[in-house]
Short mmCIF file of C-alpha atoms in Angstrom, two decimals:
data_model
loop_
_atom_site.label_atom_id
_atom_site.label_comp_id
_atom_site.label_asym_id
_atom_site.label_seq_id
_atom_site.Cartn_x
_atom_site.Cartn_y
_atom_site.Cartn_z
CA MET V 1 65.18 -184.84 102.44
CA LYS V 2 61.39 -184.68 102.21
CA THR V 3 59.61 -184.62 105.54
CA THR V 4 56.05 -184.74 104.16
CA ARG V 5 54.29 -186.32 101.23
CA ARG V 6 50.78 -186.69 99.85
CA GLU V 7 49.01 -189.45 97.98
CA PHE V 8 45.53 -190.10 96.71
CA ILE V 9 44.28 -193.68 96.72
CA PRO V 10 40.55 -194.07 95.96
CA PHE V 11 39.82 -196.87 98.40
CA SER V 12 36.30 -198.27 98.33
CA PHE V 13 34.21 -196.78 101.13
CA TYR V 14 34.02 -200.13 102.96
CA ASP V 15 37.62 -201.29 102.45
CA HIS V 16 39.06 -200.59 105.91
CA THR V 17 41.28 -203.67 105.62
CA GLY V 18 42.89 -202.30 102.47
CA MET V 19 43.46 -198.94 104.16
CA GLU V 20 45.02 -200.56 107.22
CA LYS V 21 47.39 -202.74 105.19
CA HIS V 22 48.45 -199.75 103.11
CA LEU V 23 49.15 -197.65 106.20
CA GLU V 24 51.23 -200.48 107.68
CA LYS V 25 53.23 -200.64 104.46
CA MET V 26 53.81 -196.88 104.51
CA ALA V 27 54.97 -197.03 108.15
CA ARG V 28 57.54 -199.68 107.23
CA LYS V 29 58.79 -197.21 104.59
CA GLY V 30 59.02 -194.43 107.18
CA TRP V 31 55.76 -192.51 106.68
CA MET V 32 52.97 -191.84 109.17
CA VAL V 33 49.60 -190.48 108.07
CA GLU V 34 48.69 -187.22 109.83
CA GLU V 35 45.95 -185.55 107.78
CA LEU V 36 42.93 -186.72 105.77
CA SER V 37 41.19 -184.55 103.17
CA ASN V 38 39.45 -184.67 99.80
CA LEU V 39 42.80 -183.88 98.23
CA GLY V 40 44.35 -187.07 99.60
CA TRP V 41 46.27 -188.24 102.65
CA LYS V 42 49.21 -186.31 104.05
CA TYR V 43 52.13 -188.15 105.67
CA ARG V 44 55.06 -187.07 107.84
CA ALA V 45 58.44 -188.76 107.91
CA ILE V 46 59.17 -191.16 110.81
CA GLU V 47 61.69 -193.88 111.55
CA PRO V 48 60.69 -196.96 109.56
CA GLN V 49 58.92 -199.36 111.91
CA ARG V 50 56.27 -202.03 112.08
CA LEU V 51 52.98 -200.60 113.27
CA HIS V 52 49.44 -201.86 113.43
CA PHE V 53 46.59 -199.66 112.20
CA TYR V 54 42.85 -199.62 112.72
CA VAL V 55 40.33 -197.59 110.68
CA SER V 56 37.04 -196.70 112.34
CA PHE V 57 33.90 -195.02 110.95
CA ASP V 58 31.37 -192.95 112.90
CA THR V 59 28.43 -191.87 110.74
CA ARG V 60 27.23 -189.45 113.44
CA ALA V 61 30.23 -187.19 112.81
CA SER V 62 30.50 -184.57 110.07
CA GLN V 63 33.40 -183.55 107.85
CA PHE V 64 32.71 -179.96 108.93
CA GLU V 65 33.42 -180.64 112.62
CA PRO V 66 36.46 -178.63 113.82
CA GLU V 67 37.27 -181.21 116.50
CA PRO V 68 36.25 -184.76 117.35
CA THR V 69 32.68 -185.07 118.60
CA GLU V 70 32.00 -186.10 122.17
CA GLU V 71 31.38 -189.68 121.07
CA GLN V 72 34.62 -189.72 119.06
CA ALA V 73 36.60 -188.24 121.97
CA THR V 74 35.24 -190.94 124.29
CA PHE V 75 36.16 -193.62 121.76
CA GLN V 76 39.66 -192.17 121.37
CA GLU V 77 40.19 -192.27 125.17
CA PHE V 78 39.06 -195.89 125.23
CA CYS V 79 41.50 -196.74 122.43
CA ALA V 80 44.35 -194.87 124.15
CA ARG V 81 43.95 -197.00 127.28
CA SER V 82 44.48 -200.06 125.06
CA GLY V 83 47.63 -198.61 123.49
CA TRP V 84 45.98 -197.33 120.30
CA LYS V 85 47.00 -193.76 119.46
CA LEU V 86 45.10 -191.43 117.15
CA ALA V 87 47.05 -190.81 113.91
CA ALA V 88 44.49 -188.73 111.99
CA PHE V 89 40.78 -188.12 111.71
CA SER V 90 38.43 -186.36 109.34
CA GLY V 91 34.69 -186.37 109.70
CA GLN V 92 33.49 -189.94 109.95
CA MET V 93 36.92 -191.59 109.66
CA GLN V 94 39.40 -192.11 112.49
CA ILE V 95 42.77 -193.83 112.08
CA PHE V 96 44.59 -195.36 115.07
CA TYR V 97 48.00 -197.01 115.32
CA ASN V 98 49.67 -199.26 117.87
CA GLU V 99 53.39 -199.84 118.36
CA GLU V 100 53.07 -203.17 120.20
CA GLU V 101 54.03 -206.33 118.38
CA ASP V 102 50.78 -208.14 119.20
CA PRO V 103 48.30 -205.50 120.42
CA LEU V 104 44.86 -206.09 121.83
CA PRO V 105 42.32 -205.54 119.03
CA ILE V 106 39.97 -202.58 119.31
CA GLN V 107 37.08 -204.43 117.76
CA THR V 108 36.36 -207.88 119.15
CA ASP V 109 32.83 -208.37 117.82
CA PRO V 110 32.64 -209.07 114.06
CA GLU V 111 28.93 -208.25 113.97
CA MET V 112 29.62 -204.78 115.35
CA GLU V 113 32.19 -204.23 112.60
CA ILE V 114 29.64 -205.23 109.97
CA ARG V 115 27.11 -202.83 111.49
CA MET V 116 29.71 -200.05 111.48
CA VAL V 117 30.38 -200.51 107.77
CA GLY V 118 26.67 -201.00 107.09
CA LYS V 119 25.81 -197.61 108.59
CA LEU V 120 28.33 -195.99 106.28
CA ALA V 121 26.95 -197.94 103.32
CA ARG V 122 23.42 -196.66 103.96
CA ARG V 123 24.72 -193.15 103.33
CA VAL V 124 26.93 -193.99 100.34
CA VAL V 125 24.83 -196.53 98.42
CA PRO V 126 22.11 -194.01 97.37
CA LEU V 127 24.82 -191.97 95.67
CA TYR V 128 26.03 -195.12 93.92
CA ILE V 129 22.50 -195.77 92.69
CA VAL V 130 22.35 -192.28 91.21
CA PHE V 131 25.65 -192.95 89.43
CA LEU V 132 24.38 -196.31 88.19
CA VAL V 133 21.22 -194.80 86.75
CA LEU V 134 23.15 -191.94 85.16
CA GLY V 135 25.78 -194.31 83.79
CA PHE V 136 23.13 -196.69 82.46
CA LEU V 137 21.27 -193.89 80.68
CA LEU V 138 24.41 -192.38 79.16
CA GLY V 139 26.35 -195.56 78.43
CA GLY V 140 23.36 -197.76 77.62
CA GLY V 141 21.81 -195.16 75.35
CA TRP V 142 25.09 -194.78 73.50
CA CYS V 143 25.42 -198.55 73.07
CA VAL V 144 21.89 -198.74 71.65
CA SER V 145 22.75 -195.93 69.25
CA LEU V 146 25.97 -197.72 68.35
CA VAL V 147 23.96 -200.76 67.25
CA ASN V 148 21.06 -198.97 65.55
CA THR V 149 22.60 -195.72 64.32
CA PRO V 150 26.40 -196.13 64.35
CA ILE V 151 26.97 -193.09 62.13
CA LYS V 152 25.19 -190.81 64.56
CA ALA V 153 26.83 -192.47 67.57
CA LEU V 154 30.39 -192.33 66.26
CA THR V 155 30.55 -189.02 64.38
CA THR V 156 29.98 -186.79 67.41
CA PRO V 157 33.11 -186.53 69.60
CA GLY V 158 31.07 -185.33 72.58
CA GLY V 159 28.65 -188.24 72.19
CA VAL V 160 31.50 -190.74 72.13
CA LEU V 161 33.01 -189.14 75.24
CA MET V 162 29.72 -189.10 77.18
CA GLY V 163 28.99 -192.69 76.19
CA LEU V 164 32.42 -193.79 77.37
CA TYR V 165 32.03 -191.90 80.65
CA GLY V 166 28.61 -193.45 81.19
CA LEU V 167 29.95 -196.97 80.67
CA CYS V 168 32.87 -196.34 83.03
CA LEU V 169 30.57 -194.89 85.68
CA PHE V 170 28.18 -197.81 85.45
CA LEU V 171 30.96 -200.43 85.41
CA TYR V 172 32.74 -199.12 88.50
CA GLY V 173 29.55 -198.50 90.48
CA ALA V 174 28.13 -201.93 89.69
CA VAL V 175 31.35 -203.82 90.45
CA ASP V 176 31.99 -201.93 93.70
CA LEU V 177 28.47 -202.58 94.97
CA ILE V 178 28.64 -206.25 93.99
CA VAL V 179 31.95 -206.64 95.83
CA TYR V 180 30.54 -204.88 98.92
CA TYR V 181 27.35 -206.92 99.17
CA THR V 182 29.28 -210.13 98.48
CA TRP V 183 31.63 -209.26 101.35
CA ARG V 184 28.69 -208.40 103.60
CA ARG V 185 26.95 -211.72 102.92
CA ARG V 186 30.13 -213.70 103.57
CA ALA V 187 31.07 -211.54 106.57
CA LEU V 188 27.70 -212.21 108.22
CA ALA V 189 28.25 -215.94 107.77
CA ALA V 190 31.77 -215.66 109.21
CA ALA V 191 30.46 -213.59 112.15
CA GLN V 192 28.24 -216.50 113.14
CA ARG V 193 31.45 -218.46 113.66
CA GLY V 194 33.03 -215.56 115.55
CA GLU V 195 35.42 -214.73 112.71
CA PHE V 196 36.34 -211.45 111.01
CA LEU V 197 36.32 -211.34 107.23
CA PRO V 198 38.81 -208.87 105.67
CA THR V 199 37.46 -206.44 103.11
CA LYS V 200 38.73 -206.17 99.56
CA GLY V 201 37.92 -203.04 97.57
CA CYS V 202 38.09 -201.92 93.95
CA HIS V 203 40.56 -199.05 93.94
CA LYS V 204 42.65 -200.72 91.22
CA LEU V 205 39.57 -200.82 89.00
CA PHE V 206 39.03 -197.16 89.81
CA TYR V 207 42.54 -196.39 88.51
CA ILE V 208 41.73 -198.22 85.26
CA VAL V 209 38.43 -196.38 84.89
CA MET V 210 40.09 -193.01 85.52
CA ALA V 211 42.81 -193.82 82.98
CA VAL V 212 40.19 -194.72 80.37
CA MET V 213 38.24 -191.54 81.11
CA ALA V 214 41.41 -189.44 80.88
CA LEU V 215 42.27 -191.04 77.53
CA GLY V 216 38.71 -190.34 76.40
CA LEU V 217 39.14 -186.67 77.25
CA VAL V 218 42.47 -186.56 75.39
CA TYR V 219 40.75 -188.20 72.42
CA TRP V 220 37.99 -185.58 72.50
CA PHE V 221 40.47 -182.70 72.55
CA ALA V 222 42.38 -184.35 69.67
CA VAL V 223 39.42 -184.89 67.32
CA GLU V 224 37.18 -181.93 68.20
CA ASN V 225 37.56 -179.58 65.24
CA ARG V 226 35.02 -176.90 66.09
CA PRO V 227 36.75 -173.65 67.04
CA GLY V 228 35.86 -172.59 70.53
CA MET V 229 34.71 -175.99 71.84
CA ARG V 230 38.12 -176.85 73.29
CA PHE V 231 38.30 -173.43 74.90
CA LEU V 232 34.79 -173.85 76.33
CA ALA V 233 35.52 -177.34 77.66
CA GLY V 234 38.79 -176.15 79.17
CA GLY V 235 36.95 -173.27 80.82
CA MET V 236 34.38 -175.61 82.33
CA LEU V 237 37.07 -177.96 83.67
CA LEU V 238 38.94 -175.01 85.14
CA ALA V 239 35.73 -173.75 86.75
CA TYR V 240 35.11 -177.15 88.38
CA VAL V 241 38.68 -177.25 89.71
CA VAL V 242 38.37 -173.71 91.13
CA ILE V 243 35.05 -174.57 92.82
CA PHE V 244 36.48 -177.78 94.28
CA LEU V 245 39.60 -176.08 95.63
CA ALA V 246 37.57 -173.14 96.98
CA MET V 247 35.20 -175.46 98.84
CA ASN V 248 38.03 -177.43 100.42
CA GLY V 249 39.96 -174.27 101.25
CA THR V 250 36.92 -172.65 102.88
CA LYS V 251 36.11 -175.77 104.87
CA ARG V 252 39.67 -176.14 106.17
CA THR V 253 39.91 -172.43 107.04
CA MET V 254 36.66 -172.58 109.02
CA LYS V 255 37.84 -175.71 110.84
CA ARG V 256 41.12 -174.01 111.81
CA ARG V 257 39.08 -171.12 113.18
CA LYS V 258 37.09 -173.63 115.28
CA ALA V 259 33.79 -172.66 113.63
CA SER V 260 30.85 -174.92 114.42
CA ALA V 261 29.89 -177.62 111.95
CA GLY V 262 26.66 -175.81 111.06
CA LEU V 263 28.42 -172.50 110.39
CA ASN V 264 31.18 -174.21 108.45
CA ARG V 265 28.67 -176.06 106.31
CA GLY V 266 26.65 -172.91 105.64
CA VAL V 267 29.67 -170.77 104.69
CA THR V 268 31.20 -173.51 102.53
CA MET V 269 27.95 -174.18 100.69
CA GLY V 270 27.43 -170.43 100.25
CA VAL V 271 30.88 -170.01 98.70
CA ASP V 272 30.18 -173.01 96.49
CA VAL V 273 26.83 -171.67 95.22
CA ILE V 274 28.06 -168.12 94.63
CA LEU V 275 31.25 -169.23 92.91
CA ALA V 276 29.37 -171.78 90.79
CA MET V 277 26.85 -169.14 89.67
CA VAL V 278 29.61 -166.67 88.77
CA LEU V 279 31.85 -169.14 86.95
CA MET V 280 29.10 -171.08 85.18
CA GLY V 281 27.40 -167.82 84.29
CA GLY V 282 30.64 -166.63 82.73
CA VAL V 283 31.08 -169.87 80.79
CA THR V 284 27.46 -169.69 79.58
CA TRP V 285 27.95 -166.09 78.45
CA LEU V 286 31.06 -167.11 76.52
CA PHE V 287 29.12 -169.96 74.94
CA PHE V 288 26.33 -167.72 73.64
CA GLN V 289 28.90 -165.22 72.41
CA GLY V 290 30.63 -168.03 70.57
CA VAL V 291 27.36 -169.22 69.03
CA GLN V 292 26.60 -165.70 67.77
CA HIS V 293 30.03 -165.39 66.19
CA GLY V 294 30.02 -168.92 64.78
CA VAL V 295 33.11 -170.19 66.61
CA PHE V 296 31.40 -173.50 67.41
CA SER V 297 30.83 -174.44 63.78
CA ILE V 298 33.18 -175.41 60.97
CA ALA V 299 30.47 -175.59 58.31
CA GLU V 300 31.57 -172.28 56.80
CA GLN V 301 35.12 -173.59 56.46
CA ILE V 302 34.06 -176.60 54.38
CA GLU V 303 32.62 -176.29 50.89
CA ALA V 304 29.98 -178.67 49.60
CA PRO V 305 31.63 -181.09 47.14
CA LEU V 306 28.44 -181.14 45.07
CA SER V 307 25.63 -178.62 44.63
CA ALA V 308 22.36 -178.76 42.74
CA SER V 309 23.66 -175.96 40.52
CA ASP V 310 26.42 -178.34 39.30
CA LEU V 311 23.73 -180.61 37.88
CA ILE V 312 21.09 -178.30 36.44
CA GLY V 313 23.41 -175.55 35.20
CA VAL V 314 22.09 -172.51 37.07
CA ASP V 315 23.91 -169.86 39.07
CA GLU V 316 25.00 -171.09 42.52
CA GLU V 317 23.68 -167.86 44.03
CA LYS V 318 20.14 -169.03 43.34
CA TYR V 319 20.63 -171.78 45.95
CA LEU V 320 21.07 -171.71 49.69
CA THR V 321 23.55 -174.51 50.40
CA THR V 322 24.11 -175.57 54.01
CA VAL V 323 26.74 -178.01 55.22
CA SER V 324 26.73 -179.89 58.53
CA VAL V 325 29.98 -181.62 59.45
CA ASP V 326 30.92 -184.13 62.16
CA MET V 327 34.34 -185.76 62.32
CA THR V 328 35.94 -188.39 64.56
CA LEU V 329 38.69 -190.99 64.27
CA PHE V 330 36.07 -193.56 63.24
CA LEU V 331 34.32 -191.73 60.43
CA ASP V 332 33.37 -188.37 58.97
CA ARG V 333 29.83 -187.31 58.11
CA ARG V 334 28.84 -184.39 55.91
CA GLU V 335 25.21 -183.50 55.39
CA VAL V 336 24.56 -181.07 52.53
CA ARG V 337 21.23 -179.42 51.75
CA CYS V 338 20.70 -177.39 48.56
CA ARG V 339 17.45 -175.45 48.39
CA THR V 340 16.25 -172.28 46.71
CA GLY V 341 17.18 -169.19 48.72
CA PHE V 342 14.43 -167.15 50.37
CA ASP V 343 15.29 -164.17 48.20
CA GLN V 344 14.70 -166.08 44.96
CA GLU V 345 11.37 -165.70 43.19
CA GLU V 346 11.85 -168.81 41.05
CA LEU V 347 11.51 -172.14 42.85
CA LEU V 348 14.21 -174.50 41.57
CA PRO V 349 14.53 -178.23 42.23
CA GLY V 350 16.72 -179.02 45.20
CA MET V 351 18.70 -181.91 46.56
CA GLU V 352 20.29 -183.14 49.75
CA TYR V 353 22.78 -185.85 50.56
CA THR V 354 24.77 -187.42 53.37
CA LEU V 355 28.38 -188.36 52.69
CA VAL V 356 30.10 -190.75 55.09
CA ASN V 357 33.83 -191.51 54.98
CA VAL V 358 34.52 -194.65 57.01
CA HIS V 359 38.02 -194.83 58.56
CA VAL V 360 37.53 -198.12 60.41
CA PRO V 361 36.69 -201.01 58.05
CA TRP V 362 34.80 -203.11 60.61
CA ILE V 363 32.01 -200.54 60.98
CA TYR V 364 31.46 -200.09 57.22
CA ASN V 365 28.63 -202.64 56.98
CA ALA V 366 26.88 -201.20 60.05
CA CYS V 367 27.00 -197.72 58.51
CA PHE V 368 25.64 -199.08 55.25
CA ARG V 369 22.76 -200.78 57.04
CA GLU V 370 21.89 -197.52 58.80
CA LEU V 371 21.67 -195.61 55.52
CA CYS V 372 20.03 -198.44 53.59
CA ARG V 373 17.74 -199.82 56.27
CA ASP V 374 14.20 -200.84 55.40
CA THR V 375 11.72 -198.36 56.79
CA VAL V 376 8.02 -198.21 57.47
CA VAL V 377 6.08 -195.12 56.43
CA GLN V 378 2.48 -194.01 56.43
CA ALA V 379 0.91 -194.06 52.99
CA ALA V 380 -2.38 -192.17 52.61
CA SER V 381 -5.32 -193.77 50.81
CA HIS V 382 -8.84 -192.58 50.06
CA THR V 383 -10.36 -194.44 52.99
CA ARG V 384 -7.65 -194.80 55.62
CA GLU V 385 -3.98 -194.56 56.40
CA MET V 386 -1.94 -197.71 56.12
CA LEU V 387 1.62 -198.71 56.98
CA THR V 388 3.75 -199.48 53.96
CA THR V 389 7.20 -201.07 53.97
CA VAL V 390 9.69 -199.33 51.71
CA GLN V 391 13.20 -200.43 50.93
CA TYR V 392 16.31 -199.84 48.87
CA GLU V 393 16.83 -202.21 45.98
CA PRO V 394 20.04 -202.81 43.99
CA VAL V 395 20.34 -200.93 40.69
CA ASP V 396 23.06 -200.60 38.05
CA PRO V 397 26.03 -198.73 39.65
CA ALA V 398 27.73 -198.04 36.28
CA PRO V 399 26.13 -194.61 35.61
CA TRP V 400 27.44 -193.42 38.96
CA GLY V 401 30.88 -194.96 38.67
CA ALA V 402 30.20 -196.65 42.00
CA GLU V 403 30.83 -200.20 43.16
CA GLU V 404 27.24 -200.61 44.36
CA ALA V 405 24.08 -198.55 44.02
CA TYR V 406 20.64 -198.86 45.59
CA GLN V 407 17.42 -197.00 44.86
CA PHE V 408 14.46 -196.32 47.12
CA ASN V 409 11.36 -198.36 46.21
CA LEU V 410 7.94 -197.25 47.43
CA GLU V 411 5.17 -199.71 46.60
CA GLY V 412 6.84 -200.68 43.34
CA GLU V 413 7.72 -197.13 42.30
CA PHE V 414 11.36 -196.08 42.36
CA GLN V 415 12.00 -192.71 43.96
CA GLN V 416 14.89 -190.32 43.32
CA LYS V 417 16.63 -191.44 46.48
CA TYR V 418 19.84 -193.46 46.27
CA VAL V 419 22.57 -195.07 48.34
CA LEU V 420 25.95 -195.24 46.57
CA CYS V 421 28.93 -197.25 47.77
CA TRP V 422 32.67 -196.92 47.19
CA PRO V 423 35.54 -198.34 49.28
CA GLU V 424 35.52 -196.49 52.61
CA LYS V 425 32.70 -194.18 51.40
CA ILE V 426 28.89 -194.30 51.45
CA VAL V 427 26.54 -191.63 50.09
CA GLN V 428 22.80 -191.26 50.55
CA LEU V 429 21.34 -188.81 48.00
CA GLU V 430 17.85 -187.49 47.35
CA ALA V 431 16.85 -185.18 44.45
CA ASP V 432 13.62 -183.40 43.54
CA TRP V 433 13.87 -184.40 39.88
CA ASP V 434 14.67 -187.43 37.76
CA LEU V 435 18.43 -187.59 37.39
CA THR V 436 19.84 -188.23 33.93
CA ALA V 437 22.76 -190.54 33.20
CA GLU V 438 25.01 -187.50 32.67
CA GLN V 439 23.99 -186.03 36.01
CA MET V 440 24.58 -189.37 37.73
CA ALA V 441 28.10 -189.40 36.29
CA VAL V 442 28.76 -185.89 37.65
CA VAL V 443 27.47 -186.95 41.08
CA GLY V 444 29.74 -189.99 41.14
CA GLU V 445 32.79 -188.08 39.93
CA LYS V 446 32.46 -185.31 42.55
CA LEU V 447 31.45 -187.43 45.53
CA LYS V 448 33.86 -190.31 44.92
CA SER V 449 36.85 -188.08 45.62
CA ALA V 450 35.18 -185.90 48.29
#
């Protein structure tokens, strides 16, 4: 039969009521908390019984202290005289329990309880603000890109993952702070009546956010096709885990050796910095090695479905054709550029195009608008520069074999720049010469099935 167990519940920093109710529930199941750490709470087996718990915070204490501070020791003696025994403590948090059926409360002044939680909040809220800003920049920026440039936003697996993480970070931080300040406002009003107001945290929302983030990471690993990127990401995650475990292990070892808080903090931070430099340096070295050997690109594995040589009938070797590929579950994007190679003396007309395969029908129109959006460019004149609106206008799609075709119009003059549409496929193409009907047919035949 198990005599110990561990669990990790991400209670909100202010939710002492939630912690106390959970500990009472665990005691009724036969488990008593005995150790608090960043890795979770450790319990020991006891006879199932009804106990009362009280969670206290002391912001003057440090998580690096090997033993309770003088103030904490005095508080523990005071609690012991009232029948409250110390179950576990770690840094600022102390947990007491009482076996009496109706024990005398430790805290009798609701305003003092609010001040206790408020002191803790003054240390935690700045970190929340950092998370909110970071989440807003990542998540908000991704949402703006999703509206304005959905192809760019959805074709990069890493961009989708960072956007999702930013939104989750912002959502949890905002909701948790709103719940805290709402409780504080109501608790102050209740304190005027001499009443305590229980706290209610957001740890269930945290579970949802973590599940979404975990699914996002699984999605990234599933759709990331560049060789080496999964290995690099796995290496970085492993490095973070090693650093986290090393920090906690060093801190606990120093506390068992009764090292002072200052020495413990210095040694732990030193181990953290050195290990981070070594591991991150190793990951960075692997990254640059991968870049040099091309393991982070799949462009060489994918051939261009259409080259300028297919249209003008010259040797492919006279062109330097580059392919850029991004693929996700939502859509694929291939950008192809065909230009004369540097080693060629003859300058031949080139072309470039972007081919988008849309896998989710509801984003097709947004992708079309991105490729066919009206733009504003600077047109030079003899006397000054002026802003000129240019746009794509519908043209006959028959020569291309497309369902729809649009051509770029600059001040009444059509340019050799087109947007072609098929079911689940959009192409934006630009050529340096006037395409013939035969060449248009070749373009449509090759790109339609690409």
